[in-house]
PDB file of C-alpha atoms in Angstrom:
ATOM      1  CA  MET A   1     128.269 282.253  60.583  1.00  0.00           C
ATOM      2  CA  ARG A   2     131.600 283.864  61.554  1.00  0.00           C
ATOM      3  CA  GLY A   3     130.286 287.087  60.085  1.00  0.00           C
ATOM      4  CA  MET A   4     127.085 287.022  62.248  1.00  0.00           C
ATOM      5  CA  LEU A   5     129.178 286.494  65.225  1.00  0.00           C
ATOM      6  CA  ARG A   6     131.401 289.281  64.495  1.00  0.00           C
ATOM      7  CA  ALA A   7     128.331 291.564  63.887  1.00  0.00           C
ATOM      8  CA  ARG A   8     126.762 290.566  67.240  1.00  0.00           C
ATOM      9  CA  SER A   9     129.912 291.058  69.133  1.00  0.00           C
ATOM     10  CA  ALA A  10     130.436 294.782  67.547  1.00  0.00           C
ATOM     11  CA  ARG A  11     126.813 295.452  68.417  1.00  0.00           C
ATOM     12  CA  VAL A  12     127.305 294.224  72.349  1.00  0.00           C
ATOM     13  CA  MET A  13     130.558 296.141  72.317  1.00  0.00           C
ATOM     14  CA  HIS A  14     128.871 299.294  71.151  1.00  0.00           C
ATOM     15  CA  GLU A  15     126.022 298.771  73.648  1.00  0.00           C
ATOM     16  CA  GLN A  16     128.535 298.375  76.263  1.00  0.00           C
ATOM     17  CA  ALA A  17     130.270 301.535  75.238  1.00  0.00           C
ATOM     18  CA  HIS A  18     127.468 303.646  74.523  1.00  0.00           C
ATOM     19  CA  GLY A  19     124.357 301.965  76.002  1.00  0.00           C
ATOM     20  CA  PRO A  20     121.075 300.952  74.005  1.00  0.00           C
ATOM     21  CA  ASN A  21     120.351 303.039  70.897  1.00  0.00           C
ATOM     22  CA  MET A  22     117.236 305.038  71.946  1.00  0.00           C
ATOM     23  CA  THR A  23     116.674 306.641  68.506  1.00  0.00           C
ATOM     24  CA  PRO A  24     114.128 304.090  67.073  1.00  0.00           C
ATOM     25  CA  MET A  25     112.108 304.268  70.408  1.00  0.00           C
ATOM     26  CA  VAL A  26     112.071 308.028  70.350  1.00  0.00           C
ATOM     27  CA  ASP A  27     110.860 307.936  66.694  1.00  0.00           C
ATOM     28  CA  ILE A  28     108.077 305.509  67.602  1.00  0.00           C
ATOM     29  CA  VAL A  29     106.918 307.499  70.579  1.00  0.00           C
ATOM     30  CA  MET A  30     106.878 310.819  68.420  1.00  0.00           C
ATOM     31  CA  VAL A  31     104.751 308.996  65.826  1.00  0.00           C
ATOM     32  CA  ILE A  32     102.336 307.748  68.272  1.00  0.00           C
ATOM     33  CA  LEU A  33     102.090 310.922  70.018  1.00  0.00           C
ATOM     34  CA  ILE A  34     101.419 312.847  66.691  1.00  0.00           C
ATOM     35  CA  PHE A  35      98.796 310.097  65.904  1.00  0.00           C
ATOM     36  CA  PHE A  36      96.847 310.836  69.021  1.00  0.00           C
ATOM     37  CA  MET A  37      97.144 314.454  68.875  1.00  0.00           C
ATOM     38  CA  ALA A  38      95.898 314.508  65.292  1.00  0.00           C
ATOM     39  CA  SER A  39      92.960 312.150  66.127  1.00  0.00           C
ATOM     40  CA  ALA A  40      92.107 314.185  69.082  1.00  0.00           C
ATOM     41  CA  ALA A  41      92.273 317.356  67.003  1.00  0.00           C
ATOM     42  CA  ILE A  42      89.819 315.823  64.536  1.00  0.00           C
ATOM     43  CA  MET A  43      87.405 314.178  66.938  1.00  0.00           C
ATOM     44  CA  GLY A  44      87.604 317.344  69.369  1.00  0.00           C
ATOM     45  CA  PRO A  45      86.684 317.505  72.667  1.00  0.00           C
ATOM     46  CA  GLU A  46      83.629 319.268  72.043  1.00  0.00           C
ATOM     47  CA  TRP A  47      80.053 318.444  70.828  1.00  0.00           C
ATOM     48  CA  LEU A  48      77.531 320.426  68.825  1.00  0.00           C
ATOM     49  CA  LEU A  49      73.973 320.472  69.672  1.00  0.00           C
ATOM     50  CA  ARG A  50      71.919 321.755  66.785  1.00  0.00           C
ATOM     51  CA  THR A  51      69.124 324.094  67.680  1.00  0.00           C
ATOM     52  CA  ALA A  52      66.588 325.810  65.443  1.00  0.00           C
ATOM     53  CA  LEU A  53      65.885 329.599  65.472  1.00  0.00           C
ATOM     54  CA  PRO A  54      62.269 329.546  64.218  1.00  0.00           C
ATOM     55  CA  SER A  55      60.505 332.798  63.316  1.00  0.00           C
ATOM     56  CA  PRO A  56      57.163 333.687  65.010  1.00  0.00           C
ATOM     57  CA  LYS A  57      55.367 332.513  61.760  1.00  0.00           C
ATOM     58  CA  ALA A  58      56.962 329.301  61.794  1.00  0.00           C
ATOM     59  CA  VAL A  59      56.093 328.646  65.423  1.00  0.00           C
ATOM     60  CA  GLY A  60      52.387 329.349  64.582  1.00  0.00           C
ATOM     61  CA  SER A  61      52.410 326.883  61.703  1.00  0.00           C
ATOM     62  CA  ALA A  62      54.187 324.105  63.844  1.00  0.00           C
ATOM     63  CA  ALA A  63      51.159 324.510  66.315  1.00  0.00           C
ATOM     64  CA  ALA A  64      48.814 324.124  63.361  1.00  0.00           C
ATOM     65  CA  GLY A  65      50.325 320.957  61.945  1.00  0.00           C
ATOM     66  CA  ASP A  66      50.227 317.440  62.969  1.00  0.00           C
ATOM     67  CA  VAL A  67      52.699 317.973  65.762  1.00  0.00           C
ATOM     68  CA  THR A  68      52.714 318.342  69.294  1.00  0.00           C
ATOM     69  CA  PRO A  69      54.300 321.398  70.605  1.00  0.00           C
ATOM     70  CA  VAL A  70      56.085 321.488  73.759  1.00  0.00           C
ATOM     71  CA  SER A  71      57.120 324.528  75.639  1.00  0.00           C
ATOM     72  CA  ALA A  72      60.055 324.056  78.119  1.00  0.00           C
ATOM     73  CA  SER A  73      61.001 327.167  80.237  1.00  0.00           C
ATOM     74  CA  VAL A  74      63.500 327.426  82.740  1.00  0.00           C
ATOM     75  CA  GLN A  75      62.555 329.659  85.373  1.00  0.00           C
ATOM     76  CA  VAL A  76      64.305 331.130  88.320  1.00  0.00           C
ATOM     77  CA  VAL A  77      62.344 331.230  91.356  1.00  0.00           C
ATOM     78  CA  GLY A  78      64.226 332.562  94.357  1.00  0.00           C
ATOM     79  CA  GLY A  79      67.776 331.248  94.351  1.00  0.00           C
ATOM     80  CA  SER A  80      66.795 328.007  92.664  1.00  0.00           C
ATOM     81  CA  PHE A  81      65.434 327.488  89.214  1.00  0.00           C
ATOM     82  CA  ARG A  82      62.918 324.841  87.766  1.00  0.00           C
ATOM     83  CA  VAL A  83      61.741 323.628  84.189  1.00  0.00           C
ATOM     84  CA  VAL A  84      58.464 324.071  83.405  1.00  0.00           C
ATOM     85  CA  LEU A  85      56.855 322.056  80.406  1.00  0.00           C
ATOM     86  CA  ARG A  86      53.728 322.758  78.686  1.00  0.00           C
ATOM     87  CA  VAL A  87      51.934 320.499  76.401  1.00  0.00           C
ATOM     88  CA  GLY A  88      48.656 322.050  75.446  1.00  0.00           C
ATOM     89  CA  GLU A  89      46.969 322.811  78.387  1.00  0.00           C
ATOM     90  CA  ALA A  90      48.852 320.346  80.721  1.00  0.00           C
ATOM     91  CA  ARG A  91      51.611 321.760  82.497  1.00  0.00           C
ATOM     92  CA  ARG A  92      54.378 319.606  84.350  1.00  0.00           C
ATOM     93  CA  GLU A  93      57.238 320.888  86.597  1.00  0.00           C
ATOM     94  CA  ALA A  94      60.672 319.555  86.858  1.00  0.00           C
ATOM     95  CA  GLY A  95      64.019 320.109  88.340  1.00  0.00           C
ATOM     96  CA  VAL A  96      66.983 320.203  85.748  1.00  0.00           C
ATOM     97  CA  GLU A  97      68.085 316.844  87.183  1.00  0.00           C
ATOM     98  CA  SER A  98      64.574 315.383  86.537  1.00  0.00           C
ATOM     99  CA  VAL A  99      63.793 317.040  83.153  1.00  0.00           C
ATOM    100  CA  ALA A 100      65.447 314.224  81.374  1.00  0.00           C
ATOM    101  CA  SER A 101      62.817 311.696  82.592  1.00  0.00           C
ATOM    102  CA  GLU A 102      60.054 314.041  81.886  1.00  0.00           C
ATOM    103  CA  ALA A 103      61.395 314.610  78.285  1.00  0.00           C
ATOM    104  CA  ALA A 104      61.658 310.605  77.943  1.00  0.00           C
ATOM    105  CA  SER A 105      58.013 310.369  79.203  1.00  0.00           C
ATOM    106  CA  LEU A 106      56.747 313.087  76.783  1.00  0.00           C
ATOM    107  CA  ALA A 107      58.620 311.329  73.984  1.00  0.00           C
ATOM    108  CA  ARG A 108      57.054 307.868  74.839  1.00  0.00           C
ATOM    109  CA  GLU A 109      53.580 309.382  75.240  1.00  0.00           C
ATOM    110  CA  PHE A 110      53.405 311.617  72.208  1.00  0.00           C
ATOM    111  CA  GLY A 111      56.015 310.041  69.863  1.00  0.00           C
ATOM    112  CA  ALA A 112      59.436 311.750  69.692  1.00  0.00           C
ATOM    113  CA  ASP A 113      59.119 312.339  66.102  1.00  0.00           C
ATOM    114  CA  ARG A 114      56.013 314.476  66.697  1.00  0.00           C
ATOM    115  CA  LEU A 115      57.392 316.667  69.294  1.00  0.00           C
ATOM    116  CA  VAL A 116      58.505 320.200  68.508  1.00  0.00           C
ATOM    117  CA  VAL A 117      60.246 321.767  71.587  1.00  0.00           C
ATOM    118  CA  ALA A 118      60.512 325.511  72.072  1.00  0.00           C
ATOM    119  CA  ILE A 119      62.994 326.175  74.879  1.00  0.00           C
ATOM    120  CA  ASP A 120      62.844 329.604  76.580  1.00  0.00           C
ATOM    121  CA  ALA A 121      64.310 330.795  79.853  1.00  0.00           C
ATOM    122  CA  ASP A 122      64.470 333.634  82.206  1.00  0.00           C
ATOM    123  CA  ALA A 123      67.404 336.218  81.671  1.00  0.00           C
ATOM    124  CA  GLU A 124      68.757 335.129  84.978  1.00  0.00           C
ATOM    125  CA  ALA A 125      68.631 331.384  84.285  1.00  0.00           C
ATOM    126  CA  PRO A 126      72.013 329.861  83.833  1.00  0.00           C
ATOM    127  CA  TYR A 127      72.872 328.982  80.506  1.00  0.00           C
ATOM    128  CA  ASP A 128      74.024 325.531  81.418  1.00  0.00           C
ATOM    129  CA  ALA A 129      70.570 324.730  82.472  1.00  0.00           C
ATOM    130  CA  VAL A 130      69.129 325.628  79.101  1.00  0.00           C
ATOM    131  CA  VAL A 131      71.941 323.308  77.418  1.00  0.00           C
ATOM    132  CA  ARG A 132      70.668 320.513  79.816  1.00  0.00           C
ATOM    133  CA  VAL A 133      67.142 320.854  78.986  1.00  0.00           C
ATOM    134  CA  HIS A 134      68.230 320.929  75.283  1.00  0.00           C
ATOM    135  CA  GLU A 135      70.322 317.790  76.006  1.00  0.00           C
ATOM    136  CA  ALA A 136      67.347 315.944  77.717  1.00  0.00           C
ATOM    137  CA  PHE A 137      65.268 316.227  74.794  1.00  0.00           C
ATOM    138  CA  VAL A 138      67.984 315.101  72.386  1.00  0.00           C
ATOM    139  CA  LYS A 139      68.490 311.949  74.632  1.00  0.00           C
ATOM    140  CA  ALA A 140      64.588 311.230  74.343  1.00  0.00           C
ATOM    141  CA  GLY A 141      65.058 311.314  70.673  1.00  0.00           C
ATOM    142  CA  VAL A 142      63.471 314.600  69.916  1.00  0.00           C
ATOM    143  CA  THR A 143      65.044 316.332  66.756  1.00  0.00           C
ATOM    144  CA  ARG A 144      62.938 319.406  66.328  1.00  0.00           C
ATOM    145  CA  ILE A 145      64.368 321.755  69.290  1.00  0.00           C
ATOM    146  CA  GLY A 146      64.506 325.404  69.004  1.00  0.00           C
ATOM    147  CA  LEU A 147      64.828 328.777  70.627  1.00  0.00           C
ATOM    148  CA  PRO A 148      61.858 330.914  69.884  1.00  0.00           C
ATOM    149  CA  ALA A 149      62.112 334.754  69.545  1.00  0.00           C
ATOM    150  CA  PRO A 150      61.244 336.484  72.730  1.00  0.00           C
ATOM    151  CA  ARG A 151      57.850 337.867  72.929  1.00  0.00           C
TER     152      ARG A 151
ATOM    153  CA  MET B   1     142.296 298.809  47.085  1.00  0.00           C
ATOM    154  CA  ARG B   2     140.779 301.510  44.910  1.00  0.00           C
ATOM    155  CA  ARG B   3     137.910 299.005  44.114  1.00  0.00           C
ATOM    156  CA  LEU B   4     137.580 298.258  48.075  1.00  0.00           C
ATOM    157  CA  ALA B   5     137.272 302.102  48.839  1.00  0.00           C
ATOM    158  CA  ILE B   6     134.614 302.736  46.179  1.00  0.00           C
ATOM    159  CA  HIS B   7     132.658 299.564  47.362  1.00  0.00           C
ATOM    160  CA  ARG B   8     132.762 301.011  51.143  1.00  0.00           C
ATOM    161  CA  GLY B   9     131.809 304.574  49.951  1.00  0.00           C
ATOM    162  CA  ALA B  10     128.630 303.334  47.974  1.00  0.00           C
ATOM    163  CA  SER B  11     127.310 300.852  50.607  1.00  0.00           C
ATOM    164  CA  GLY B  12     128.701 301.961  53.991  1.00  0.00           C
ATOM    165  CA  SER B  13     128.267 305.763  53.915  1.00  0.00           C
ATOM    166  CA  HIS B  14     124.661 307.272  53.781  1.00  0.00           C
ATOM    167  CA  ILE B  15     123.024 310.527  55.349  1.00  0.00           C
ATOM    168  CA  ASN B  16     121.850 309.790  58.589  1.00  0.00           C
ATOM    169  CA  VAL B  17     118.221 311.252  58.646  1.00  0.00           C
ATOM    170  CA  THR B  18     117.205 310.246  62.060  1.00  0.00           C
ATOM    171  CA  PRO B  19     117.985 313.443  63.671  1.00  0.00           C
ATOM    172  CA  LEU B  20     116.103 315.280  60.883  1.00  0.00           C
ATOM    173  CA  ILE B  21     113.017 313.218  61.541  1.00  0.00           C
ATOM    174  CA  ASP B  22     113.191 314.027  65.409  1.00  0.00           C
ATOM    175  CA  VAL B  23     113.480 317.604  64.756  1.00  0.00           C
ATOM    176  CA  VAL B  24     110.490 317.720  62.163  1.00  0.00           C
ATOM    177  CA  MET B  25     108.474 315.755  64.556  1.00  0.00           C
ATOM    178  CA  CYS B  26     108.979 318.068  67.520  1.00  0.00           C
ATOM    179  CA  LEU B  27     108.201 320.872  65.097  1.00  0.00           C
ATOM    180  CA  ILE B  28     104.796 319.372  64.032  1.00  0.00           C
ATOM    181  CA  VAL B  29     104.114 318.739  67.761  1.00  0.00           C
ATOM    182  CA  PHE B  30     104.789 322.322  68.660  1.00  0.00           C
ATOM    183  CA  TYR B  31     102.739 323.744  65.976  1.00  0.00           C
ATOM    184  CA  LEU B  32      99.792 321.433  66.650  1.00  0.00           C
ATOM    185  CA  ILE B  33      99.758 322.632  70.394  1.00  0.00           C
ATOM    186  CA  VAL B  34     100.255 326.248  69.537  1.00  0.00           C
ATOM    187  CA  GLY B  35      97.426 325.978  66.818  1.00  0.00           C
ATOM    188  CA  ARG B  36      95.090 324.231  69.366  1.00  0.00           C
ATOM    189  CA  LEU B  37      95.764 326.995  72.030  1.00  0.00           C
ATOM    190  CA  ALA B  38      95.455 329.681  69.590  1.00  0.00           C
ATOM    191  CA  SER B  39      92.021 328.555  68.320  1.00  0.00           C
ATOM    192  CA  THR B  40      90.493 329.771  71.739  1.00  0.00           C
ATOM    193  CA  ASN B  41      91.949 333.222  71.108  1.00  0.00           C
ATOM    194  CA  GLY B  42      93.058 333.353  74.878  1.00  0.00           C
ATOM    195  CA  GLN B  43      89.608 333.190  76.167  1.00  0.00           C
ATOM    196  CA  ALA B  44      88.970 330.817  79.020  1.00  0.00           C
ATOM    197  CA  VAL B  45      85.531 329.495  77.635  1.00  0.00           C
ATOM    198  CA  ALA B  46      84.453 326.282  79.555  1.00  0.00           C
ATOM    199  CA  PRO B  47      81.180 325.170  77.465  1.00  0.00           C
ATOM    200  CA  PRO B  48      78.462 322.957  79.269  1.00  0.00           C
ATOM    201  CA  ALA B  49      79.262 319.539  79.397  1.00  0.00           C
ATOM    202  CA  THR B  50      76.713 317.179  77.708  1.00  0.00           C
ATOM    203  CA  GLY B  51      76.571 313.300  77.157  1.00  0.00           C
ATOM    204  CA  VAL B  52      74.916 313.702  73.812  1.00  0.00           C
ATOM    205  CA  GLY B  53      75.769 315.981  70.595  1.00  0.00           C
ATOM    206  CA  ASP B  54      76.860 315.931  66.892  1.00  0.00           C
ATOM    207  CA  THR B  55      80.441 315.132  66.170  1.00  0.00           C
ATOM    208  CA  ALA B  56      80.520 316.856  62.830  1.00  0.00           C
ATOM    209  CA  ALA B  57      83.434 319.403  62.048  1.00  0.00           C
ATOM    210  CA  MET B  58      83.109 322.848  63.735  1.00  0.00           C
ATOM    211  CA  PRO B  59      81.434 325.325  61.567  1.00  0.00           C
ATOM    212  CA  ARG B  60      83.885 327.929  60.080  1.00  0.00           C
ATOM    213  CA  LEU B  61      82.279 330.882  62.146  1.00  0.00           C
ATOM    214  CA  VAL B  62      82.352 330.440  65.804  1.00  0.00           C
ATOM    215  CA  VAL B  63      81.211 333.266  68.334  1.00  0.00           C
ATOM    216  CA  ASN B  64      82.918 332.793  71.504  1.00  0.00           C
ATOM    217  CA  VAL B  65      81.070 334.211  74.675  1.00  0.00           C
ATOM    218  CA  ALA B  66      82.967 334.710  77.927  1.00  0.00           C
ATOM    219  CA  ARG B  67      82.990 336.781  80.919  1.00  0.00           C
ATOM    220  CA  SER B  68      86.260 338.859  81.374  1.00  0.00           C
ATOM    221  CA  ASP B  69      87.684 339.442  84.894  1.00  0.00           C
ATOM    222  CA  SER B  70      86.321 342.934  85.044  1.00  0.00           C
ATOM    223  CA  GLY B  71      82.870 341.065  84.680  1.00  0.00           C
ATOM    224  CA  ALA B  72      82.035 342.473  81.180  1.00  0.00           C
ATOM    225  CA  ILE B  73      80.822 340.001  78.382  1.00  0.00           C
ATOM    226  CA  GLU B  74      83.397 339.480  75.699  1.00  0.00           C
ATOM    227  CA  LEU B  75      82.583 338.355  72.332  1.00  0.00           C
ATOM    228  CA  SER B  76      84.926 337.089  69.407  1.00  0.00           C
ATOM    229  CA  LEU B  77      83.989 335.886  66.105  1.00  0.00           C
ATOM    230  CA  SER B  78      86.477 333.387  64.899  1.00  0.00           C
ATOM    231  CA  GLY B  79      89.086 334.969  66.714  1.00  0.00           C
ATOM    232  CA  THR B  80      88.333 338.596  65.996  1.00  0.00           C
ATOM    233  CA  SER B  81      86.959 340.594  69.289  1.00  0.00           C
ATOM    234  CA  LEU B  82      83.987 342.431  68.723  1.00  0.00           C
ATOM    235  CA  THR B  83      80.995 344.016  70.522  1.00  0.00           C
ATOM    236  CA  LEU B  84      77.507 342.685  70.584  1.00  0.00           C
ATOM    237  CA  GLU B  85      76.335 345.848  68.277  1.00  0.00           C
ATOM    238  CA  SER B  86      78.907 344.828  65.658  1.00  0.00           C
ATOM    239  CA  LEU B  87      78.257 341.165  65.751  1.00  0.00           C
ATOM    240  CA  GLY B  88      75.079 341.214  63.566  1.00  0.00           C
ATOM    241  CA  GLU B  89      76.829 343.153  60.938  1.00  0.00           C
ATOM    242  CA  ALA B  90      79.851 341.016  61.058  1.00  0.00           C
ATOM    243  CA  LEU B  91      77.754 337.884  60.504  1.00  0.00           C
ATOM    244  CA  ARG B  92      75.797 339.465  57.857  1.00  0.00           C
ATOM    245  CA  LEU B  93      78.950 340.365  56.030  1.00  0.00           C
ATOM    246  CA  ARG B  94      80.340 337.008  56.392  1.00  0.00           C
ATOM    247  CA  LEU B  95      77.270 334.865  55.854  1.00  0.00           C
ATOM    248  CA  GLY B  96      76.098 336.942  52.803  1.00  0.00           C
ATOM    249  CA  ASP B  97      72.402 337.436  51.898  1.00  0.00           C
ATOM    250  CA  PRO B  98      70.738 335.079  51.985  1.00  0.00           C
ATOM    251  CA  PRO B  99      73.100 333.503  54.486  1.00  0.00           C
ATOM    252  CA  THR B 100      75.009 330.527  53.604  1.00  0.00           C
ATOM    253  CA  GLY B 101      76.819 328.612  56.175  1.00  0.00           C
ATOM    254  CA  GLU B 102      76.524 327.726  59.865  1.00  0.00           C
ATOM    255  CA  VAL B 103      77.513 329.390  63.014  1.00  0.00           C
ATOM    256  CA  ALA B 104      78.526 327.718  66.417  1.00  0.00           C
ATOM    257  CA  ILE B 105      78.216 329.570  69.600  1.00  0.00           C
ATOM    258  CA  ARG B 106      80.619 328.574  72.254  1.00  0.00           C
ATOM    259  CA  ALA B 107      79.443 330.253  75.272  1.00  0.00           C
ATOM    260  CA  ASP B 108      80.706 329.727  78.923  1.00  0.00           C
ATOM    261  CA  ARG B 109      78.706 327.539  81.239  1.00  0.00           C
ATOM    262  CA  ARG B 110      78.858 330.195  84.072  1.00  0.00           C
ATOM    263  CA  LEU B 111      77.026 332.750  82.049  1.00  0.00           C
ATOM    264  CA  ALA B 112      73.521 333.381  82.568  1.00  0.00           C
ATOM    265  CA  TRP B 113      71.032 333.022  79.413  1.00  0.00           C
ATOM    266  CA  GLY B 114      70.389 336.692  79.590  1.00  0.00           C
ATOM    267  CA  ASP B 115      74.130 336.926  78.396  1.00  0.00           C
ATOM    268  CA  VAL B 116      73.888 334.424  75.488  1.00  0.00           C
ATOM    269  CA  ARG B 117      70.283 335.309  74.052  1.00  0.00           C
ATOM    270  CA  PRO B 118      71.620 338.391  72.396  1.00  0.00           C
ATOM    271  CA  VAL B 119      74.067 336.343  70.613  1.00  0.00           C
ATOM    272  CA  VAL B 120      71.304 334.001  69.575  1.00  0.00           C
ATOM    273  CA  GLU B 121      69.239 336.809  68.461  1.00  0.00           C
ATOM    274  CA  ALA B 122      71.954 338.370  66.421  1.00  0.00           C
ATOM    275  CA  CYS B 123      72.186 335.081  64.527  1.00  0.00           C
ATOM    276  CA  ARG B 124      68.414 335.054  63.858  1.00  0.00           C
ATOM    277  CA  ALA B 125      68.697 338.734  62.777  1.00  0.00           C
ATOM    278  CA  ALA B 126      71.283 337.801  60.530  1.00  0.00           C
ATOM    279  CA  GLY B 127      69.061 335.206  58.723  1.00  0.00           C
ATOM    280  CA  LEU B 128      70.149 332.096  60.049  1.00  0.00           C
ATOM    281  CA  SER B 129      67.377 329.387  60.759  1.00  0.00           C
ATOM    282  CA  SER B 130      69.511 327.301  63.199  1.00  0.00           C
ATOM    283  CA  VAL B 131      72.772 327.625  65.242  1.00  0.00           C
ATOM    284  CA  LYS B 132      75.076 325.070  66.678  1.00  0.00           C
ATOM    285  CA  LEU B 133      75.513 325.232  70.627  1.00  0.00           C
ATOM    286  CA  VAL B 134      79.073 323.998  71.434  1.00  0.00           C
ATOM    287  CA  THR B 135      79.230 321.576  74.492  1.00  0.00           C
ATOM    288  CA  GLU B 136      82.105 319.811  76.078  1.00  0.00           C
ATOM    289  CA  ARG B 137      82.171 316.192  75.564  1.00  0.00           C
ATOM    290  CA  ASN B 138      81.148 314.245  78.476  1.00  0.00           C
ATOM    291  CA  GLU B 139      80.301 310.584  77.477  1.00  0.00           C
ATOM    292  CA  GLY B 140      80.386 309.462  80.979  1.00  0.00           C
ATOM    293  CA  ALA B 141      77.571 311.734  82.116  1.00  0.00           C
ATOM    294  CA  THR B 142      75.045 309.986  84.077  1.00  0.00           C
ATOM    295  CA  ARG B 143      72.397 312.733  84.463  1.00  0.00           C
TER     296      ARG B 143
END
């Protein structure tokens, strides 16, 4: 009991003289900082969208199989751009903002697992728009999305 | 008296490793930050933001595509600057024949498709059947 009191009074005297010991707090903050940095480095701030690079032969065989080929083309008209979706003879137009709902509609109509989407774009079209069209079909559950070779 | 001194020396004196830990922690943080900055190779590439994507590990080969201040398109393959003409050969050398491995394309969102398409075609010419487009994680995207 007397020893404990002596130890406590020594700690109080030390704190009065030098302030609280910050070293354990600094160590813990450093460890937390490293943990979050390492987890951020592993998870990364970036995502990856896998896109196929089909050969013209593969595009032809996809059209012949039991699938529904969809052509999504980002076209620049004047200063703005639009997305033209072609399924067989049918043709739909959408803005980049509304292409997600069109993609979801196609997935519901034909089945997401049956859709094979080929994305094309004018050279002047923004790369961002091409990626957003890709994203719209990924969100709709389509897995077979590619960038066909230019004709 | 001698026994007391030995006893104190054995239990009371030990090496204080706290400053060592602090310094090592600071070094680790420093190298993590430097490594993160160095991976972008100094190019200011802002990939398009998407609300979906694959969280798999980044492929070993990453082609950065950005526009320089002078307006020219700058390419780098895993940190090595190169031209569009040499990209195909560099990919073939690194991927082998037939190609094994994956390639990611990290292109700036402000570029036109005509700036990125040649890179995609170089990957196709190198024999790749797919590439991965790098996007910025935007989980709160409502579009």
